[in-house]
Amino acid sequence: VGVYNPESARNEYNWDFLELPLPTPRFSGNEDIIDINVSNEGRIFALISNRGLFEFILRDGYIDIVTISDSPMYRSVERATLEYIEQEIWVGTRNRGLLIFELTTGYTREVIADPEYLKLPSNVIYSLFHDGLTTWVATAEGLAATMDGGRSFSIYTSLNHGLEDDAVYSIYKSRDETHWIGTVNGLS
């Protein structure tokens, strides 16, 4: 496991490496980690193919894996992106929209594309980014922004807001508060 620690790093290539044994009896070896997200608090979440949604906890030199959900809803996801947002784990899928798992209740909300105004524009989600107030969802048909936990969205596209392309693949916010939107045709 490679860990970049900006506090102790002399440059961007100085990584601290940890050697931790994985709990192999738990998995057959035919699983893939689809995505990992590390929260600002240091919590590590992973979506594992054919298994579900998990939290990795480092304890006494070992990795303890806690099942968050082994529901077929999560086990069947093949490609996705994860984001931990205020006691929720957001799973942006490539074909089923958003799955939002509420850690406090164990409930999953599904947010799917709908042509109605203020709805998610596409079920194909490439990236998620939360900047403290707004959650940005990069989709195949535009950039969606929500400030109410995915209940409504403002939609940004090439037609209405000058994005280089409707298919948005990445979102980044620089130190000067500029949002950079990555599309197939360039940055916006």
Coordinates of N, CA and C in Angstrom, one line a residue:
V1 N 0.9 -1.2 0.0 CA 0.0 0.0 0.0 C 0.9 1.2 0.0
G2 N 0.8 2.1 -1.0 CA 1.5 3.3 -1.0 C 0.7 4.5 -0.4
V3 N 1.4 5.2 0.4 CA 0.7 6.4 1.1 C 1.5 7.6 0.9
Y4 N 0.9 8.6 0.3 CA 1.6 9.9 0.1 C 1.3 10.8 1.3
N5 N 2.3 11.2 2.0 CA 2.1 12.1 3.2 C 2.8 13.4 2.9
P6 N 2.0 14.5 2.6 CA 2.6 15.7 2.3 C 3.4 16.3 3.5
E7 N 3.1 15.9 4.7 CA 3.8 16.4 5.9 C 5.2 16.0 5.9
S8 N 5.5 14.7 5.5 CA 6.8 14.2 5.6 C 7.5 14.1 4.2
A9 N 6.8 14.4 3.2 CA 7.4 14.3 1.8 C 8.3 15.4 1.5
R10 N 9.4 15.1 0.9 CA 10.4 16.1 0.4 C 10.0 16.6 -1.0
N11 N 9.3 15.7 -1.7 CA 8.8 16.1 -3.1 C 7.7 15.2 -3.4
E12 N 7.0 15.4 -4.5 CA 5.8 14.6 -4.8 C 6.1 13.2 -5.1
Y13 N 7.4 12.7 -5.3 CA 7.7 11.3 -5.5 C 8.1 10.6 -4.3
N14 N 8.1 11.3 -3.1 CA 8.5 10.6 -1.9 C 7.3 10.0 -1.2
W15 N 7.1 8.7 -1.3 CA 6.0 8.0 -0.8 C 6.4 7.2 0.4
D16 N 5.6 7.0 1.4 CA 5.8 6.1 2.5 C 5.1 4.8 2.1
F17 N 5.7 3.7 2.3 CA 5.1 2.4 1.9 C 4.9 1.6 3.1
L18 N 3.7 1.0 3.2 CA 3.3 0.1 4.3 C 3.2 -1.3 3.7
E19 N 3.6 -2.3 4.5 CA 3.4 -3.6 4.1 C 2.4 -4.2 5.1
L20 N 1.2 -4.5 4.6 CA 0.1 -5.0 5.4 C -0.4 -6.3 4.8
P21 N -0.6 -7.3 5.6 CA -1.2 -8.6 5.0 C -2.7 -8.4 4.8
L22 N -3.1 -8.8 3.7 CA -4.6 -8.8 3.4 C -5.3 -10.0 3.9
P23 N -6.5 -9.9 4.4 CA -7.2 -11.0 5.0 C -7.7 -11.9 3.8
T24 N -6.9 -12.7 3.2 CA -7.2 -13.5 2.1 C -8.3 -14.5 2.3
P25 N -8.5 -15.1 3.4 CA -9.6 -16.1 3.5 C -10.9 -15.5 3.2
R26 N -11.1 -14.2 3.4 CA -12.4 -13.5 3.2 C -12.8 -13.5 1.7
F27 N -11.8 -13.5 0.8 CA -12.1 -13.3 -0.6 C -11.5 -14.5 -1.4
S28 N -12.0 -14.8 -2.5 CA -11.6 -15.9 -3.3 C -10.4 -15.6 -4.2
G29 N -10.2 -14.3 -4.5 CA -9.1 -13.9 -5.4 C -9.6 -13.5 -6.8
N30 N -10.9 -13.7 -7.0 CA -11.5 -13.4 -8.3 C -12.2 -12.0 -8.2
E31 N -11.9 -11.3 -7.2 CA -12.6 -10.0 -7.1 C -11.6 -8.9 -7.5
D32 N -12.2 -7.8 -7.9 CA -11.4 -6.6 -8.2 C -11.9 -5.4 -7.4
I33 N -11.0 -4.6 -7.0 CA -11.4 -3.4 -6.3 C -11.8 -2.4 -7.4
I34 N -13.0 -2.0 -7.4 CA -13.6 -1.2 -8.5 C -13.1 0.3 -8.2
D35 N -13.2 0.7 -6.9 CA -12.8 2.1 -6.6 C -12.5 2.1 -5.1
I36 N -11.6 3.0 -4.7 CA -11.4 3.3 -3.3 C -11.5 4.8 -3.0
N37 N -12.0 5.1 -1.9 CA -12.1 6.5 -1.5 C -11.6 6.6 0.0
V38 N -10.8 7.6 0.2 CA -10.3 7.9 1.5 C -10.9 9.3 2.0
S39 N -11.7 9.2 3.0 CA -12.3 10.5 3.5 C -11.3 11.4 4.1
N40 N -11.7 12.6 4.4 CA -10.9 13.6 5.0 C -10.5 13.2 6.4
E41 N -11.3 12.3 7.0 CA -11.1 11.8 8.4 C -10.2 10.6 8.3
G42 N -9.8 10.1 7.1 CA -8.9 9.0 7.0 C -9.6 7.6 6.9
R43 N -10.9 7.6 6.8 CA -11.7 6.4 6.6 C -11.5 5.9 5.2
I44 N -11.3 4.6 5.0 CA -11.1 4.0 3.7 C -12.3 3.2 3.3
F45 N -12.9 3.5 2.2 CA -14.0 2.8 1.6 C -13.7 2.2 0.3
A46 N -14.2 1.0 0.0 CA -13.9 0.3 -1.3 C -15.2 -0.4 -1.8
L47 N -15.3 -0.4 -3.1 CA -16.3 -1.1 -3.8 C -15.6 -2.3 -4.4
I48 N -16.0 -3.5 -4.0 CA -15.3 -4.7 -4.5 C -16.3 -5.5 -5.4
S49 N -15.8 -5.9 -6.6 CA -16.7 -6.6 -7.5 C -17.2 -7.9 -6.9
N50 N -18.4 -8.2 -7.2 CA -19.0 -9.5 -6.8 C -19.2 -9.6 -5.2
R51 N -18.8 -8.6 -4.5 CA -18.8 -8.6 -3.0 C -19.6 -7.5 -2.4
G52 N -19.4 -6.3 -2.8 CA -20.2 -5.2 -2.2 C -19.3 -4.0 -1.8
L53 N -19.8 -3.3 -0.8 CA -19.3 -2.1 -0.3 C -18.6 -2.3 1.0
F54 N -17.4 -1.9 1.2 CA -16.6 -2.2 2.4 C -15.9 -1.0 3.0
E55 N -15.5 -1.1 4.3 CA -14.6 -0.1 4.9 C -13.4 -0.9 5.3
F56 N -12.2 -0.4 5.0 CA -10.9 -0.9 5.4 C -10.5 -0.2 6.7
I57 N -10.2 -0.9 7.7 CA -9.7 -0.3 9.0 C -8.4 -0.8 9.3
L58 N -7.4 0.1 9.5 CA -6.0 -0.4 9.8 C -6.0 -0.5 11.3
R59 N -5.6 -1.7 11.8 CA -5.6 -2.0 13.2 C -4.3 -2.9 13.5
D60 N -3.5 -2.4 14.4 CA -2.3 -3.2 14.8 C -1.6 -3.8 13.7
G61 N -1.3 -3.1 12.6 CA -0.6 -3.7 11.5 C -1.3 -4.6 10.6
Y62 N -2.6 -4.7 10.7 CA -3.5 -5.5 9.9 C -4.6 -4.7 9.3
I63 N -5.1 -5.1 8.2 CA -6.3 -4.5 7.6 C -7.5 -5.3 8.0
D64 N -8.4 -4.7 8.7 CA -9.7 -5.3 9.0 C -10.7 -4.8 8.0
I65 N -11.5 -5.7 7.4 CA -12.4 -5.3 6.4 C -13.8 -5.5 7.0
V66 N -14.6 -4.4 7.0 CA -15.9 -4.4 7.5 C -16.9 -4.3 6.4
T67 N -17.9 -5.2 6.3 CA -18.9 -5.1 5.3 C -19.9 -4.0 5.6
I68 N -20.0 -3.1 4.6 CA -21.0 -2.0 4.8 C -22.3 -2.5 4.1
S69 N -22.2 -3.0 2.9 CA -23.4 -3.6 2.2 C -22.9 -4.7 1.2
D70 N -23.5 -5.9 1.4 CA -23.3 -6.9 0.4 C -24.5 -7.1 -0.5
S71 N -25.4 -6.1 -0.5 CA -26.6 -6.2 -1.3 C -26.3 -6.4 -2.8
P72 N -27.1 -7.2 -3.5 CA -26.9 -7.4 -5.0 C -26.8 -6.0 -5.7
M73 N -27.4 -5.0 -5.2 CA -27.3 -3.7 -5.8 C -25.8 -3.2 -5.9
Y74 N -25.0 -3.5 -4.9 CA -23.6 -3.1 -4.9 C -22.7 -4.2 -5.5
R75 N -23.1 -5.5 -5.3 CA -22.3 -6.6 -5.8 C -22.2 -6.6 -7.3
S76 N -23.3 -6.1 -8.0 CA -23.4 -6.2 -9.4 C -22.8 -5.0 -10.2
V77 N -22.3 -4.0 -9.4 CA -21.7 -2.9 -10.1 C -20.3 -3.3 -10.7
E78 N -20.1 -3.0 -11.9 CA -18.9 -3.3 -12.6 C -17.9 -2.2 -12.7
R79 N -18.4 -1.0 -12.9 CA -17.5 0.2 -13.0 C -18.2 1.3 -12.2
A80 N -17.4 2.0 -11.4 CA -18.0 3.1 -10.6 C -16.9 4.0 -10.0
T81 N -17.4 5.1 -9.4 CA -16.5 6.0 -8.7 C -17.2 6.2 -7.3
L82 N -16.4 6.3 -6.2 CA -16.9 6.5 -4.9 C -16.5 7.9 -4.4
E83 N -17.4 8.4 -3.5 CA -17.1 9.6 -2.8 C -17.8 9.6 -1.4
Y84 N -17.0 9.8 -0.4 CA -17.6 9.9 1.0 C -18.0 11.3 1.2
I85 N -19.3 11.6 1.5 CA -19.9 12.9 1.7 C -20.8 12.9 2.9
E86 N -20.3 13.5 4.0 CA -21.1 13.7 5.2 C -22.0 12.5 5.6
Q87 N -21.3 11.4 6.0 CA -21.9 10.2 6.5 C -22.7 9.4 5.4
E88 N -22.4 9.7 4.2 CA -22.9 9.0 3.0 C -21.8 8.5 2.1
I89 N -22.0 7.4 1.5 CA -21.1 7.0 0.5 C -21.8 7.0 -0.9
W90 N -21.3 7.9 -1.8 CA -21.9 8.0 -3.1 C -21.2 7.1 -4.0
V91 N -22.0 6.3 -4.8 CA -21.4 5.4 -5.8 C -22.0 5.9 -7.1
G92 N -21.1 6.4 -8.0 CA -21.5 6.8 -9.3 C -21.2 5.7 -10.2
T93 N -22.3 5.1 -10.8 CA -22.1 3.9 -11.6 C -22.0 4.3 -13.1
R94 N -21.6 3.4 -14.0 CA -21.6 3.6 -15.4 C -22.8 3.3 -16.1
N95 N -23.8 2.8 -15.4 CA -25.1 2.4 -16.1 C -26.3 2.5 -15.2
R96 N -26.2 2.8 -13.9 CA -27.4 2.8 -13.1 C -27.5 4.1 -12.3
G97 N -26.9 5.2 -12.7 CA -27.0 6.4 -11.9 C -26.2 6.4 -10.6
L98 N -26.8 7.0 -9.6 CA -26.1 7.1 -8.3 C -26.8 6.2 -7.3
L99 N -25.9 5.6 -6.5 CA -26.4 4.8 -5.3 C -25.8 5.6 -4.1
I100 N -26.7 6.0 -3.2 CA -26.2 6.8 -2.1 C -26.5 6.0 -0.8
F101 N -25.4 5.5 -0.2 CA -25.6 4.7 1.0 C -25.5 5.6 2.3
E102 N -26.5 5.6 3.1 CA -26.5 6.4 4.3 C -25.9 5.6 5.4
L103 N -24.7 5.9 5.9 CA -24.1 5.1 6.9 C -24.8 5.1 8.3
T104 N -25.5 6.1 8.6 CA -26.3 6.1 9.9 C -27.5 5.3 9.9
T105 N -28.1 5.1 8.7 CA -29.4 4.3 8.7 C -29.2 3.0 8.0
G106 N -28.2 2.8 7.1 CA -28.0 1.6 6.3 C -28.9 1.6 5.1
Y107 N -29.5 2.7 4.8 CA -30.5 2.8 3.7 C -29.7 3.3 2.5
T108 N -30.1 2.8 1.3 CA -29.6 3.2 0.0 C -30.7 3.9 -0.8
R109 N -30.3 5.1 -1.2 CA -31.2 5.9 -2.1 C -30.6 5.7 -3.6
E110 N -31.5 5.5 -4.5 CA -31.1 5.4 -5.9 C -31.5 6.7 -6.6
V111 N -30.6 7.3 -7.3 CA -30.9 8.5 -8.1 C -30.6 8.1 -9.6
I112 N -31.7 8.1 -10.4 CA -31.5 7.7 -11.8 C -31.9 8.9 -12.7
A113 N -31.4 8.8 -13.9 CA -31.6 9.9 -14.9 C -33.1 10.0 -15.2
D114 N -33.5 11.2 -15.4 CA -34.9 11.5 -15.7 C -34.9 12.8 -16.6
P115 N -35.7 12.8 -17.7 CA -35.7 14.0 -18.5 C -36.3 15.2 -17.9
E116 N -36.9 15.0 -16.7 CA -37.6 16.2 -16.0 C -36.5 17.2 -15.6
Y117 N -37.0 18.4 -15.5 CA -36.2 19.6 -15.0 C -35.6 19.3 -13.6
L118 N -34.4 19.6 -13.4 CA -33.7 19.4 -12.1 C -33.4 18.0 -11.7
K119 N -33.4 17.1 -12.7 CA -33.0 15.7 -12.5 C -31.7 15.4 -13.0
L120 N -31.1 14.2 -12.6 CA -29.8 13.8 -13.1 C -29.9 13.6 -14.6
P121 N -29.0 14.1 -15.4 CA -29.1 14.1 -16.8 C -28.7 12.7 -17.5
S122 N -27.9 11.9 -16.8 CA -27.5 10.6 -17.4 C -27.2 9.6 -16.3
N123 N -27.4 8.3 -16.6 CA -27.1 7.2 -15.6 C -25.6 6.8 -15.8
V124 N -24.9 7.4 -16.7 CA -23.5 7.1 -16.9 C -22.7 8.2 -16.2
I125 N -22.1 7.8 -15.0 CA -21.4 8.7 -14.2 C -19.9 8.4 -14.2
Y126 N -19.1 9.4 -14.5 CA -17.6 9.2 -14.6 C -16.9 9.7 -13.4
S127 N -17.4 10.7 -12.7 CA -16.6 11.2 -11.6 C -17.5 12.0 -10.6
L128 N -17.1 12.0 -9.3 CA -17.9 12.7 -8.3 C -16.9 13.7 -7.6
F129 N -17.3 14.9 -7.2 CA -16.5 15.8 -6.5 C -17.3 16.6 -5.5
H130 N -16.9 16.6 -4.3 CA -17.7 17.4 -3.3 C -16.7 18.5 -2.8
D131 N -17.2 19.7 -2.8 CA -16.3 20.9 -2.4 C -16.8 21.5 -1.1
G132 N -17.5 20.8 -0.3 CA -17.9 21.3 1.0 C -19.4 21.7 1.0
L133 N -19.9 22.3 -0.1 CA -21.3 22.7 -0.1 C -22.0 22.0 -1.3
T134 N -21.3 21.9 -2.4 CA -21.9 21.4 -3.6 C -21.3 20.0 -4.0
T135 N -22.1 19.1 -4.4 CA -21.6 17.8 -5.0 C -21.8 17.9 -6.5
W136 N -20.7 17.7 -7.2 CA -20.6 17.8 -8.6 C -20.6 16.4 -9.2
V137 N -21.4 16.1 -10.2 CA -21.5 14.8 -10.8 C -21.2 14.9 -12.3
A138 N -20.1 14.3 -12.7 CA -19.7 14.3 -14.1 C -20.4 13.2 -14.8
T139 N -21.2 13.5 -15.8 CA -22.0 12.5 -16.5 C -21.7 12.5 -18.0
A140 N -22.3 11.5 -18.7 CA -22.1 11.4 -20.1 C -22.9 12.5 -20.9
E141 N -23.8 13.2 -20.1 CA -24.7 14.2 -20.8 C -24.7 15.5 -20.0
G142 N -23.6 15.8 -19.4 CA -23.5 17.1 -18.8 C -23.0 17.0 -17.3
L143 N -22.7 18.2 -16.8 CA -22.3 18.3 -15.4 C -23.5 18.6 -14.5
A144 N -23.7 17.8 -13.5 CA -24.8 18.0 -12.6 C -24.3 18.5 -11.2
A145 N -24.9 19.5 -10.6 CA -24.5 20.0 -9.3 C -25.7 19.9 -8.4
T146 N -25.5 19.4 -7.2 CA -26.6 19.3 -6.2 C -26.1 19.9 -4.9
M147 N -27.0 20.6 -4.2 CA -26.7 21.1 -2.9 C -27.7 20.5 -1.8
D148 N -28.5 19.5 -2.3 CA -29.5 19.0 -1.4 C -29.4 17.4 -1.4
G149 N -28.2 16.9 -1.5 CA -28.0 15.5 -1.4 C -28.5 14.7 -2.5
G150 N -28.6 15.2 -3.7 CA -29.0 14.5 -4.9 C -30.5 14.5 -5.1
R151 N -31.3 15.3 -4.4 CA -32.7 15.4 -4.7 C -33.1 16.3 -5.8
S152 N -32.2 17.3 -6.1 CA -32.4 18.1 -7.3 C -31.0 18.5 -7.8
F153 N -30.9 18.9 -9.1 CA -29.7 19.2 -9.8 C -29.8 20.4 -10.6
S154 N -28.7 21.2 -10.7 CA -28.5 22.2 -11.7 C -27.7 21.5 -12.8
I155 N -28.0 21.6 -14.1 CA -27.3 20.9 -15.1 C -26.6 21.9 -16.0
Y156 N -25.3 21.6 -16.3 CA -24.5 22.4 -17.1 C -24.1 21.6 -18.4
T157 N -24.3 22.1 -19.6 CA -23.9 21.4 -20.8 C -23.2 22.4 -21.8
S158 N -22.8 21.8 -22.9 CA -22.2 22.7 -23.9 C -23.2 23.7 -24.5
L159 N -24.4 23.3 -24.5 CA -25.4 24.2 -25.1 C -25.8 25.4 -24.2
N160 N -26.0 25.1 -22.9 CA -26.4 26.2 -22.0 C -25.4 26.9 -21.1
H161 N -24.2 26.3 -21.0 CA -23.1 26.9 -20.2 C -21.8 26.9 -20.8
G162 N -21.6 26.6 -22.1 CA -20.4 26.7 -22.8 C -19.3 25.6 -22.4
L163 N -19.7 24.5 -21.9 CA -18.7 23.4 -21.7 C -18.2 23.0 -23.1
E164 N -17.0 22.5 -23.1 CA -16.4 22.0 -24.4 C -17.1 20.9 -25.0
D165 N -17.8 20.1 -24.2 CA -18.5 18.9 -24.6 C -19.5 18.5 -23.5
D166 N -20.5 17.8 -23.8 CA -21.5 17.4 -22.8 C -21.0 16.2 -22.0
A167 N -20.1 15.4 -22.5 CA -19.6 14.3 -21.7 C -18.5 14.8 -20.8
V168 N -18.7 14.8 -19.5 CA -17.8 15.4 -18.5 C -17.1 14.2 -17.8
Y169 N -15.8 14.2 -17.8 CA -15.1 13.0 -17.2 C -14.4 13.3 -15.9
S170 N -14.1 14.6 -15.6 CA -13.4 14.9 -14.4 C -13.8 16.3 -13.9
I171 N -13.6 16.5 -12.6 CA -13.9 17.8 -12.0 C -12.7 18.1 -11.0
Y172 N -12.2 19.3 -11.0 CA -11.2 19.6 -10.0 C -11.4 21.1 -9.6
K173 N -11.1 21.4 -8.3 CA -11.2 22.8 -7.9 C -9.8 23.2 -7.4
S174 N -9.3 24.2 -8.0 CA -8.0 24.7 -7.7 C -8.0 25.6 -6.5
R175 N -6.8 25.9 -6.0 CA -6.7 26.8 -4.7 C -7.4 28.1 -4.9
D176 N -7.4 28.6 -6.1 CA -8.0 30.0 -6.3 C -9.6 29.8 -6.5
E177 N -10.1 28.6 -6.2 CA -11.6 28.4 -6.2 C -12.1 28.2 -7.7
T178 N -11.2 28.1 -8.7 CA -11.7 27.8 -10.0 C -12.0 26.3 -10.2
H179 N -13.2 26.1 -10.7 CA -13.6 24.7 -11.0 C -13.1 24.4 -12.5
W180 N -12.3 23.3 -12.6 CA -11.9 22.8 -13.9 C -12.7 21.6 -14.3
I181 N -13.3 21.6 -15.4 CA -14.1 20.6 -15.9 C -13.5 19.9 -17.1
G182 N -13.2 18.6 -17.0 CA -12.5 17.9 -18.0 C -13.5 17.2 -18.9
T183 N -13.4 17.5 -20.3 CA -14.3 16.8 -21.2 C -13.4 16.2 -22.3
V184 N -14.0 15.4 -23.2 CA -13.3 14.8 -24.3 C -12.7 15.8 -25.2
N185 N -13.3 17.0 -25.3 CA -12.8 18.1 -26.2 C -12.0 19.1 -25.5
G186 N -11.6 18.9 -24.2 CA -10.8 19.9 -23.6 C -11.3 20.3 -22.2
L187 N -10.6 21.3 -21.6 CA -11.0 21.8 -20.3 C -12.0 23.0 -20.4
S188 N -12.9 23.1 -19.5 CA -13.8 24.2 -19.4 C -13.6 24.9 -18.0

